[in-house]
Short mmCIF file of C-alpha atoms and ligand atoms in Angstrom, two decimals:
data_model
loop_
_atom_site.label_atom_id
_atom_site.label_comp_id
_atom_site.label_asym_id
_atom_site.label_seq_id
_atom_site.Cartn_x
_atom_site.Cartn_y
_atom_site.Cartn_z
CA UNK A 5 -0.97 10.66 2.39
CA UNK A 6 0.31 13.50 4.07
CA UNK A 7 2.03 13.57 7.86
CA UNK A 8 -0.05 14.88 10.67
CA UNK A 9 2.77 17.37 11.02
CA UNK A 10 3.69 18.72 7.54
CA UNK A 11 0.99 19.31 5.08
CA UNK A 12 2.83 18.29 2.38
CA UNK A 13 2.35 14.69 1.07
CA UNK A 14 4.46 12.49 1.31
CA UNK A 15 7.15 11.17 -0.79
CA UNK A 16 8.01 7.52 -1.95
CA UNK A 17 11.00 6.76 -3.88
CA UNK A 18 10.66 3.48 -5.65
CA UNK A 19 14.24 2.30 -7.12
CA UNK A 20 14.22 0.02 -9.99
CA UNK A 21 10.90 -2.63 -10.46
CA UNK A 22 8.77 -3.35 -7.68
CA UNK A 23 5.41 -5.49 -7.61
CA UNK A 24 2.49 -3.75 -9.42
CA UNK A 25 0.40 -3.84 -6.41
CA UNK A 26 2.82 -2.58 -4.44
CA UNK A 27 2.94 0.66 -6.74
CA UNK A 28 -0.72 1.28 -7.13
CA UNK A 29 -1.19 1.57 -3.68
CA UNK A 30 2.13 3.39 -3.17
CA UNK A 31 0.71 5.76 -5.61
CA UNK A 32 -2.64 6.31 -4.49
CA UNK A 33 -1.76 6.73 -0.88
CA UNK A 34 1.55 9.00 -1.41
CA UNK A 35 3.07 10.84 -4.19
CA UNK A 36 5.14 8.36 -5.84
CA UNK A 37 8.70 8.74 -7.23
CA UNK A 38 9.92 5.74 -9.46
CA UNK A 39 13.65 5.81 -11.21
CA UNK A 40 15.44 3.58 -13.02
CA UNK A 41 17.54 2.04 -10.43
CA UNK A 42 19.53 2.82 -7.09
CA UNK A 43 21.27 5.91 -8.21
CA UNK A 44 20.71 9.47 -6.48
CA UNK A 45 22.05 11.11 -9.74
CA UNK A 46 18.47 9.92 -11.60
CA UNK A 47 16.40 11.82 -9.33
CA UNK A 48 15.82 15.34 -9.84
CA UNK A 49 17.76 17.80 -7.70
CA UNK A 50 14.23 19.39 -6.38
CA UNK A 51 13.35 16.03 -5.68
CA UNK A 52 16.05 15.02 -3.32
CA UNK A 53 14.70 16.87 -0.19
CA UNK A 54 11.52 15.52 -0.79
CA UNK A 55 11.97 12.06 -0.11
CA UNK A 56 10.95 10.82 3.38
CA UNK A 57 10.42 7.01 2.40
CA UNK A 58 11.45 3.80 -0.31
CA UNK A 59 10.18 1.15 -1.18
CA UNK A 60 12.13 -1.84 -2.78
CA UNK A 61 13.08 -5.17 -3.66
CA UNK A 62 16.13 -5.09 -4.20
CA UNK A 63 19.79 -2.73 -3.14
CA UNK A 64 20.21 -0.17 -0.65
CA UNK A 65 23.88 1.01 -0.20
CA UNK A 66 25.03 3.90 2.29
CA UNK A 67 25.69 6.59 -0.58
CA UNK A 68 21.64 5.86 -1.47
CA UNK A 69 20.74 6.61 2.07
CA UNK A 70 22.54 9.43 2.66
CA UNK A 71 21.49 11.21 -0.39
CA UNK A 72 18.34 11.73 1.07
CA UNK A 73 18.58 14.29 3.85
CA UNK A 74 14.87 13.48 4.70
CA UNK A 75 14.72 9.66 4.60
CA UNK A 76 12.77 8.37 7.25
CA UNK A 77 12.17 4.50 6.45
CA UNK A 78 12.99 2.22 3.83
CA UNK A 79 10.73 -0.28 3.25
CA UNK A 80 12.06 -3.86 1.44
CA UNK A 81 9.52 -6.33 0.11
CA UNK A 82 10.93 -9.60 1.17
CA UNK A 83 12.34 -10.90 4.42
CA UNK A 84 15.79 -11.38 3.83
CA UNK A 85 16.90 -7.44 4.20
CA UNK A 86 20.87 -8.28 3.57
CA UNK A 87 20.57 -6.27 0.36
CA UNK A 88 19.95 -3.31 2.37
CA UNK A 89 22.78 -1.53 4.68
CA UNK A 90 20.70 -1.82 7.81
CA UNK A 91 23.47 -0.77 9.96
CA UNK A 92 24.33 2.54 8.68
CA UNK A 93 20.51 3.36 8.27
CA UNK A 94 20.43 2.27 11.74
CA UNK A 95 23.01 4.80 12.50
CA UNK A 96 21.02 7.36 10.17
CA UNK A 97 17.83 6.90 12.69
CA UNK A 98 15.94 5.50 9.51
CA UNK A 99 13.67 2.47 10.21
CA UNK A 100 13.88 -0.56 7.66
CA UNK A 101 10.93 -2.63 7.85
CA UNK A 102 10.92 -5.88 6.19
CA UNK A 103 8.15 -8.86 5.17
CA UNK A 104 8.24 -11.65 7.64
CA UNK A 105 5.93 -14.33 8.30
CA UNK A 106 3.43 -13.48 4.79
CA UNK A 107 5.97 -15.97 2.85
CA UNK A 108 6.34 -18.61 5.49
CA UNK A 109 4.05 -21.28 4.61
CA UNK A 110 4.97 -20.77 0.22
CA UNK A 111 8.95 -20.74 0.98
CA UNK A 112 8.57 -24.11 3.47
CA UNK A 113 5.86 -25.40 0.27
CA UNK A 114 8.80 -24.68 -1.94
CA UNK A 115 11.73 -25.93 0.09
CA UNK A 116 10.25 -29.18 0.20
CA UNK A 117 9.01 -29.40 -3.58
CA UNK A 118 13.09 -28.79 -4.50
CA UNK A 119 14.00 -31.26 -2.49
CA UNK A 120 11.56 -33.84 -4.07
CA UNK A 121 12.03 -33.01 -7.24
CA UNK A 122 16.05 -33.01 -6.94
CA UNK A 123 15.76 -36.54 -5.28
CA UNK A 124 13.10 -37.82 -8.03
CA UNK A 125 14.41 -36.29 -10.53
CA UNK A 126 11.21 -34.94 -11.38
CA UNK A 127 12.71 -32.12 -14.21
CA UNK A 128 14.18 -34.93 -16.01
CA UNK A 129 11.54 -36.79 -15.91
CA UNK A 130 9.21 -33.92 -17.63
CA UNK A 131 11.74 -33.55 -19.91
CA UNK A 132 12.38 -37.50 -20.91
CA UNK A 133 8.16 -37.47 -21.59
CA UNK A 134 8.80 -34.51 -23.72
CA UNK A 135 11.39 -35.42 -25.72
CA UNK A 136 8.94 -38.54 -27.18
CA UNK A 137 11.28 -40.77 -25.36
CA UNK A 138 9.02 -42.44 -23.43
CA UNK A 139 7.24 -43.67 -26.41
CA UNK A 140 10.65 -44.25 -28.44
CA UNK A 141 12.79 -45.78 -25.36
CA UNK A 142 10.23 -46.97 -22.82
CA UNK A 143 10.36 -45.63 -19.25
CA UNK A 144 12.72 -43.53 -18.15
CA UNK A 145 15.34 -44.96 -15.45
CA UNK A 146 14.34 -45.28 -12.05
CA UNK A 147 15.74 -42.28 -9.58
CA UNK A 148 19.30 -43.04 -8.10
CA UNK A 149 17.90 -41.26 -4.91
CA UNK A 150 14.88 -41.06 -2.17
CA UNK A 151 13.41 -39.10 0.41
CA UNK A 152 13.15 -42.08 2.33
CA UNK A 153 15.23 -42.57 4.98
CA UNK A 154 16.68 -39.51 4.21
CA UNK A 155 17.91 -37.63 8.10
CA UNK A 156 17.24 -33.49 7.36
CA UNK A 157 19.46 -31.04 8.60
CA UNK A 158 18.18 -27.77 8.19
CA UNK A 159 20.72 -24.78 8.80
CA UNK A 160 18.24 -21.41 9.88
CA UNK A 161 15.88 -22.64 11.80
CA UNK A 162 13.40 -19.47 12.25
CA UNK A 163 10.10 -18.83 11.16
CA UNK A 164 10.56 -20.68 7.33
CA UNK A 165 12.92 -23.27 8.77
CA UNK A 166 10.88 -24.47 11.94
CA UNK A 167 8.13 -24.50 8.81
CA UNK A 168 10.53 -26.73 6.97
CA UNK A 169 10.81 -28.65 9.84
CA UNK A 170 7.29 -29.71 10.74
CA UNK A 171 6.71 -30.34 6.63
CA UNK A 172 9.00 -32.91 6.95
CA UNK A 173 8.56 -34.29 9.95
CA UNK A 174 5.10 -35.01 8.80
CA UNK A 175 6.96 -36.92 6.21
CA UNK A 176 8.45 -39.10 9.27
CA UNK A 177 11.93 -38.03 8.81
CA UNK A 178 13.91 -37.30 11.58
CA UNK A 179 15.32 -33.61 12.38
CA UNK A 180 18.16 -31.92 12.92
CA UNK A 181 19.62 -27.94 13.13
CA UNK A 182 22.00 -25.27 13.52
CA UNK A 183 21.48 -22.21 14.88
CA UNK A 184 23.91 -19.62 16.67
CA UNK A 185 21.54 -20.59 19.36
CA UNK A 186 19.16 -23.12 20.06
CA UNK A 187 15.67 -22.68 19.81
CA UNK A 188 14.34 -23.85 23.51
CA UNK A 189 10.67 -24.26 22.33
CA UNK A 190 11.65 -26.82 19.45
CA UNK A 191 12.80 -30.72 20.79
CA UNK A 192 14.91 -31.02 17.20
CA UNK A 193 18.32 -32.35 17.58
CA UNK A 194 20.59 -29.24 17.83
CA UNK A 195 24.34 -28.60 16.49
CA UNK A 196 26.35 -25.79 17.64
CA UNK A 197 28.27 -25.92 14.67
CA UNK A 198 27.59 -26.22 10.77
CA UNK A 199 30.32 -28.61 10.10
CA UNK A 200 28.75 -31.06 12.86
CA UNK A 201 25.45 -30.90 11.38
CA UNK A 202 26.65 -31.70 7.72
CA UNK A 203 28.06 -34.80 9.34
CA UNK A 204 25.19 -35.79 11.46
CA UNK A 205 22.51 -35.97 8.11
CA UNK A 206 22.96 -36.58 4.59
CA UNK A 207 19.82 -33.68 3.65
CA UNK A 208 21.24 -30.17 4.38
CA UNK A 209 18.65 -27.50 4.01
CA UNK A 210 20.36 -23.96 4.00
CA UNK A 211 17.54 -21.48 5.11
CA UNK A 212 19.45 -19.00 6.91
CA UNK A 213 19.83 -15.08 6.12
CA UNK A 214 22.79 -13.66 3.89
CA UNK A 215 24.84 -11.21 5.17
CA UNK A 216 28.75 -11.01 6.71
CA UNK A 217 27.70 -13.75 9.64
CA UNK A 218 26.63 -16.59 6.69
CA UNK A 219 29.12 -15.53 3.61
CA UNK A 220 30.84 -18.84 2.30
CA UNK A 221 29.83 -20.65 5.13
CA UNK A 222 28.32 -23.80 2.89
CA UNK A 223 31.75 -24.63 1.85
CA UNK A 224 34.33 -27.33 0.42
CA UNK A 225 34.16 -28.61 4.34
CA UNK A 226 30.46 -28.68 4.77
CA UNK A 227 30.67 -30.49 1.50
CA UNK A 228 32.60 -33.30 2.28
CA UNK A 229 31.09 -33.78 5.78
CA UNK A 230 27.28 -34.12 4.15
CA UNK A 231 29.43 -36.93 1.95
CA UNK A 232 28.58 -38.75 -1.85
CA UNK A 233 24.82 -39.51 -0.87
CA UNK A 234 24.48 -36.45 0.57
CA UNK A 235 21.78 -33.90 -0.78
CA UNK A 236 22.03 -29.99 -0.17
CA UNK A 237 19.08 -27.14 -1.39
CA UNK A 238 19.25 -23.70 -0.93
CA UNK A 239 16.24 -21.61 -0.73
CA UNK A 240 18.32 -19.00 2.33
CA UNK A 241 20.76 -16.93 0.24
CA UNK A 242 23.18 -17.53 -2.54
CA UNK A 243 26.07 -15.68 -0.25
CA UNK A 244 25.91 -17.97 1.91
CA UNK A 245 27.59 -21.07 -0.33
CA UNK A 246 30.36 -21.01 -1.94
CA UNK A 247 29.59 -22.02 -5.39
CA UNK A 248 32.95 -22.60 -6.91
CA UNK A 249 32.73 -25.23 -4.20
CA UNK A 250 29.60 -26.77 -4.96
CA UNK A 251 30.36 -26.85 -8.74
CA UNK A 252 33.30 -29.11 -7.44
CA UNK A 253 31.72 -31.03 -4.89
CA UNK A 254 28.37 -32.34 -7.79
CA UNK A 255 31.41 -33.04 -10.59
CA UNK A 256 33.54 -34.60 -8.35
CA UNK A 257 30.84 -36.65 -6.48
CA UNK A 258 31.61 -35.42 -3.23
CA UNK A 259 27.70 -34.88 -3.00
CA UNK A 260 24.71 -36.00 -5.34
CA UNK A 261 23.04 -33.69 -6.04
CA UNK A 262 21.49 -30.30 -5.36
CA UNK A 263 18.60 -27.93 -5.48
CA UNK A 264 19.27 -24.16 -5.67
CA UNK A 265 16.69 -21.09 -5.98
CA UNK A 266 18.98 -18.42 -4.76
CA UNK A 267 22.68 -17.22 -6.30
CA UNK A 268 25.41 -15.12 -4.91
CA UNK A 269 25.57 -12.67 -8.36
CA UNK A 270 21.56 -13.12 -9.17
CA UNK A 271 20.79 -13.33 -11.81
CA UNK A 272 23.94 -14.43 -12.98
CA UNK A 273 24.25 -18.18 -12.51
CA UNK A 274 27.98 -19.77 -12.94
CA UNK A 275 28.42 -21.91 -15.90
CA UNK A 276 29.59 -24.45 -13.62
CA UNK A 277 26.68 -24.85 -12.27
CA UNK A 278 24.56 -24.63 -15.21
CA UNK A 279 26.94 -27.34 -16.57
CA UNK A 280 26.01 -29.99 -13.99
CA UNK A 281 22.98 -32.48 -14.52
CA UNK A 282 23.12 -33.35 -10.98
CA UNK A 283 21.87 -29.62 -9.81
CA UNK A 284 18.73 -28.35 -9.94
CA UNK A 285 18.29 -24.37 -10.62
CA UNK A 286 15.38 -22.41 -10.07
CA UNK A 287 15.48 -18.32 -10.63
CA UNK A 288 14.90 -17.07 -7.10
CA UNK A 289 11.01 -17.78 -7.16
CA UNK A 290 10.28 -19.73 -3.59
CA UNK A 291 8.01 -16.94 -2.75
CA UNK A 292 6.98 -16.42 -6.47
CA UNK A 293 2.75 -16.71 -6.12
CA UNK A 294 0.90 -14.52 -6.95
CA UNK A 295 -1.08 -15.21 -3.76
CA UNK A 296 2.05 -14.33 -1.42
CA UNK A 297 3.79 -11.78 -3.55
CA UNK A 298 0.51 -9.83 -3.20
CA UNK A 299 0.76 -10.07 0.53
CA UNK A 300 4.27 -8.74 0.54
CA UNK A 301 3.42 -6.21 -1.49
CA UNK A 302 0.75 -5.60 0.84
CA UNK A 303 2.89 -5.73 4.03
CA UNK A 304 5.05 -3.43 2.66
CA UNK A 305 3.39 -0.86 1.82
CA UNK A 306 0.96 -1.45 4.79
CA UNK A 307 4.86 -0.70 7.12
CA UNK A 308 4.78 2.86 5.08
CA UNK A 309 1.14 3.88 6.10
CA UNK A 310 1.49 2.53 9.49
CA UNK A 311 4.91 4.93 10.24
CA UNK A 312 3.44 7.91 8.13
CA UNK A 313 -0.07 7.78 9.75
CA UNK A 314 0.86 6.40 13.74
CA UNK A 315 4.67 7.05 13.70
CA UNK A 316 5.46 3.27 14.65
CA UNK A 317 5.90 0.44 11.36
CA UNK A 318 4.20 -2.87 11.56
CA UNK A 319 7.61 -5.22 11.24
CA UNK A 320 10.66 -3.15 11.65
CA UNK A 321 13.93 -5.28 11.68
CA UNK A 322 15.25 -5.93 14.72
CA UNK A 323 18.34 -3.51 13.56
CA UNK A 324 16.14 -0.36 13.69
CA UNK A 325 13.52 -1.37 16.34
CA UNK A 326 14.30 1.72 18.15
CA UNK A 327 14.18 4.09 15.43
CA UNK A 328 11.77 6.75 16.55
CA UNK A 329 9.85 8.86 14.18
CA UNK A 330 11.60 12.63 14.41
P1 NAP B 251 14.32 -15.88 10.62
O1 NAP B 251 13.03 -16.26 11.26
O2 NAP B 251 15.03 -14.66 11.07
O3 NAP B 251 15.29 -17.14 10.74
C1 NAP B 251 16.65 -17.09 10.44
C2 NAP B 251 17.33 -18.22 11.22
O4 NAP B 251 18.71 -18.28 10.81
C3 NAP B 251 17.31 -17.99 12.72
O5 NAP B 251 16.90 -19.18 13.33
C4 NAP B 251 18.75 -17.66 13.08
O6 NAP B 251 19.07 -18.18 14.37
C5 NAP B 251 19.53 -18.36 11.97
N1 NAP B 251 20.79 -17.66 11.70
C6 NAP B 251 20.97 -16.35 11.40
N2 NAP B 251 22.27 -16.07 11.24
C7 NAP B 251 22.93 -17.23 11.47
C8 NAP B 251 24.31 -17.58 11.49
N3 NAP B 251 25.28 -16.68 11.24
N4 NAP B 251 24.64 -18.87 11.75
C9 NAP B 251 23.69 -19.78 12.01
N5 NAP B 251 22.36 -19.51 12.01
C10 NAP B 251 21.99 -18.25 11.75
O7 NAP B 251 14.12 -15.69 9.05
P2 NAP B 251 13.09 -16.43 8.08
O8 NAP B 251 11.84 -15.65 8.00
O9 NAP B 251 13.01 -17.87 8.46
O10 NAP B 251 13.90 -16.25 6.68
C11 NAP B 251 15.16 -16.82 6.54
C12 NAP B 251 15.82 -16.40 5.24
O11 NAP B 251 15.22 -17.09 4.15
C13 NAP B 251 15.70 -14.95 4.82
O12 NAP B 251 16.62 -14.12 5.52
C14 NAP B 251 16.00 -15.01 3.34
O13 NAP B 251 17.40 -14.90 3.12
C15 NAP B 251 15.55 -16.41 2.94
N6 NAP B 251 14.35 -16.38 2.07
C16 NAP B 251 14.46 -16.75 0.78
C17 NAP B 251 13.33 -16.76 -0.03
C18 NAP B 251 13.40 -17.19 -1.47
O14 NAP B 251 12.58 -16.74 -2.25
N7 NAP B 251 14.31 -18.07 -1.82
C19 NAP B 251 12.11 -16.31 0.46
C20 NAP B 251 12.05 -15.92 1.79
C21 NAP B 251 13.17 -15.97 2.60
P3 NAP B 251 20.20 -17.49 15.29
O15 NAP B 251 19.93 -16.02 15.29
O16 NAP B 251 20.03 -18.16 16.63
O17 NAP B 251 21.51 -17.84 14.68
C1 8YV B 252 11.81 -12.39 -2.56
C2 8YV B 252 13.17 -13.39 -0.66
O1 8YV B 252 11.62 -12.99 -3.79
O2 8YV B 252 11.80 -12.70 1.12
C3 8YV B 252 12.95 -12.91 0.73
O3 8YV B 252 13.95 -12.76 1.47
O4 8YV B 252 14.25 -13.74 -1.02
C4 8YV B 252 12.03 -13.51 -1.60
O5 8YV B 252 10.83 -13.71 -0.98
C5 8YV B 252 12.85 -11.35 -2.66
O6 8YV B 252 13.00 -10.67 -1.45
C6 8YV B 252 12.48 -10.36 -3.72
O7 8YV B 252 13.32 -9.30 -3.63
#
């Protein structure tokens, strides 16, 4: 693709992996750049001034941005954009578009599959069957826990949350959330603080973005307030819990159990966690179909050609909604 006003085509960085769909169509609308990984110092000097867009999954740190006199937008596949510094691209006038609403419905799907499987014990299970022990020990023991009864407390209720939300309450269980702010169109029970939610239900659902506003705020505190039958999965961010505290909180039997898909060093797990049998770990794949990671990969790339061809991106974040094309 070239821009309207420069004949030149344009350039797209890609740093590190990013979906193979994603690239062909990166490549055969724009001249595409791949490297290694986020470092300036692997792309070619004669390169540099080239570069009006990226495409990622993954890091974006101010020293990336501003080695790239030209940048224009970064595009992220994914909607959780707390890996990118949106606030000093913001300040660079470079739009950051992101990949809302594609994921929704597989994330929610997910969400409530952990929690299932955590409360059934459904791994174990699989594995027991296996192992030949149900033939050499008879059925395996019955699940300690249940979704029934269970009261949900889901902390980020947005687009995947409120999705979450109406999952479960097809399940008949009743509701609950935190917010900053409450959502007026949703009749859920609504806590102005984390701690009061984690006391209200014994299911909490984190959900919410990563970032400085969410770091460590699933803590030692929320832990003890959820209490021993109390259930917690995290499909938001892995920044957002503090996982020396969870580690604690399934030895010590301050909670029951857990489900987790996300990590705050991915894809380094702590051994703590791997060491307990009452947590369930999953390697970041709540989006991971091939139907919806083609979709991303589509919305992505789709945010490039829209801001390239019409100057205006289909779903900028709200960070860089005013960025203007120069
Ligand atoms: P969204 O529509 O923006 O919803 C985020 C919700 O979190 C909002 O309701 C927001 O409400 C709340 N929130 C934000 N900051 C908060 C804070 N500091 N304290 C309390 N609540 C806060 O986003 P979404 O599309 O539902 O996605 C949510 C997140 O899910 C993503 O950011 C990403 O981290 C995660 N995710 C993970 C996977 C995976 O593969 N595991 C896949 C997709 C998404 P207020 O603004 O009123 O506080
Ligand atoms: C992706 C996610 O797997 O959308 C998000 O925020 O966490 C997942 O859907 C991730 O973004 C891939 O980088």
């Amino acid at each position: 693709m070239t821009d309207p006003a420069s004949p030149a085509p344009v350039t797209i960085l890609v740093p590190g992996t990013l979906h193979d769909h994603a690239i062909s169509r990166i490549a055969s609308a724009f001249r595409l750049l791949e490297i290694e990984r986020p470092d300036a110092s692997l792309v070619d000097p004669s390169d540099v001034a080239a570069v009006r867009g990226i495409a990622t999954f993954g890091e974006i740190d101010a020293a990336f941005i501003d080695a790239f006199p030209k940048l224009e937008i970064i595009a992220k596949i994914g909607v959780g954009y707390d890996s990118v510094d949106v606030g000093h691209a913001a300040k660079c006038g470079v739009m950051v578009t992101n990949t809302p609403d594609v994921l929704t419905e597989e994330v929610a799907d997910s969400t409530v599959g952990i929690l299932i499987s955590v409360l059934r014990e459904l791994p174990k299970a699989e594995a027991w069957l296996r192992a030949g022990k149900w033939a050499s020990q008879g059925p395996i023991p019955v699940s300690p826990l249940t979704l029934r009864k269970r009261s949900i407390g889901i902390f980020g209720m947005g687009r995947i949350g409120l999705a979450i939300a109406k999952r479960l309450e097809g399940f008949g269980l009743p509701i609950a959330y935190h917010n900053r702010r409450p959502v007026e169109s949703v009749g859920y029970a609504y806590y102005p603080t984390l701690k009061a939610l984690a006391e209200a239900v014994d299911t909490l659902i984190c959900i919410a973005p990563g970032g400085p506003s969410t770091e460590k705020a699933v803590n030692a505190e929320i832990f003890a307030a959820l209490g021993p039958n109390g259930v917690f999965v995290n499909t938001g961010r892995g920044s957002t819990v503090d996982e020396d505290a969870l580690a604690k909180a399934l030895a010590d039997g301050t909670i029951a159990a857990a489900g987790i898909d996300v990590f705050a060093n991915e894809p380094h797990v702590p051994q703590a966690l791997l060491d307990a049998p009452n947590a369930m770990l999953l390697p970041h794949v709540a989006s991971g179909s091939a139907h919806t990671r083609q979709a991303m990969a589509d919305l992505c790339v789709d945010n490039l050609v829209a801001w390239f061809s019409a100057g205006r991106p289909l779903t900028p974040v709200p960070e860089t909604a005013g960025v203007r094309k120069r």
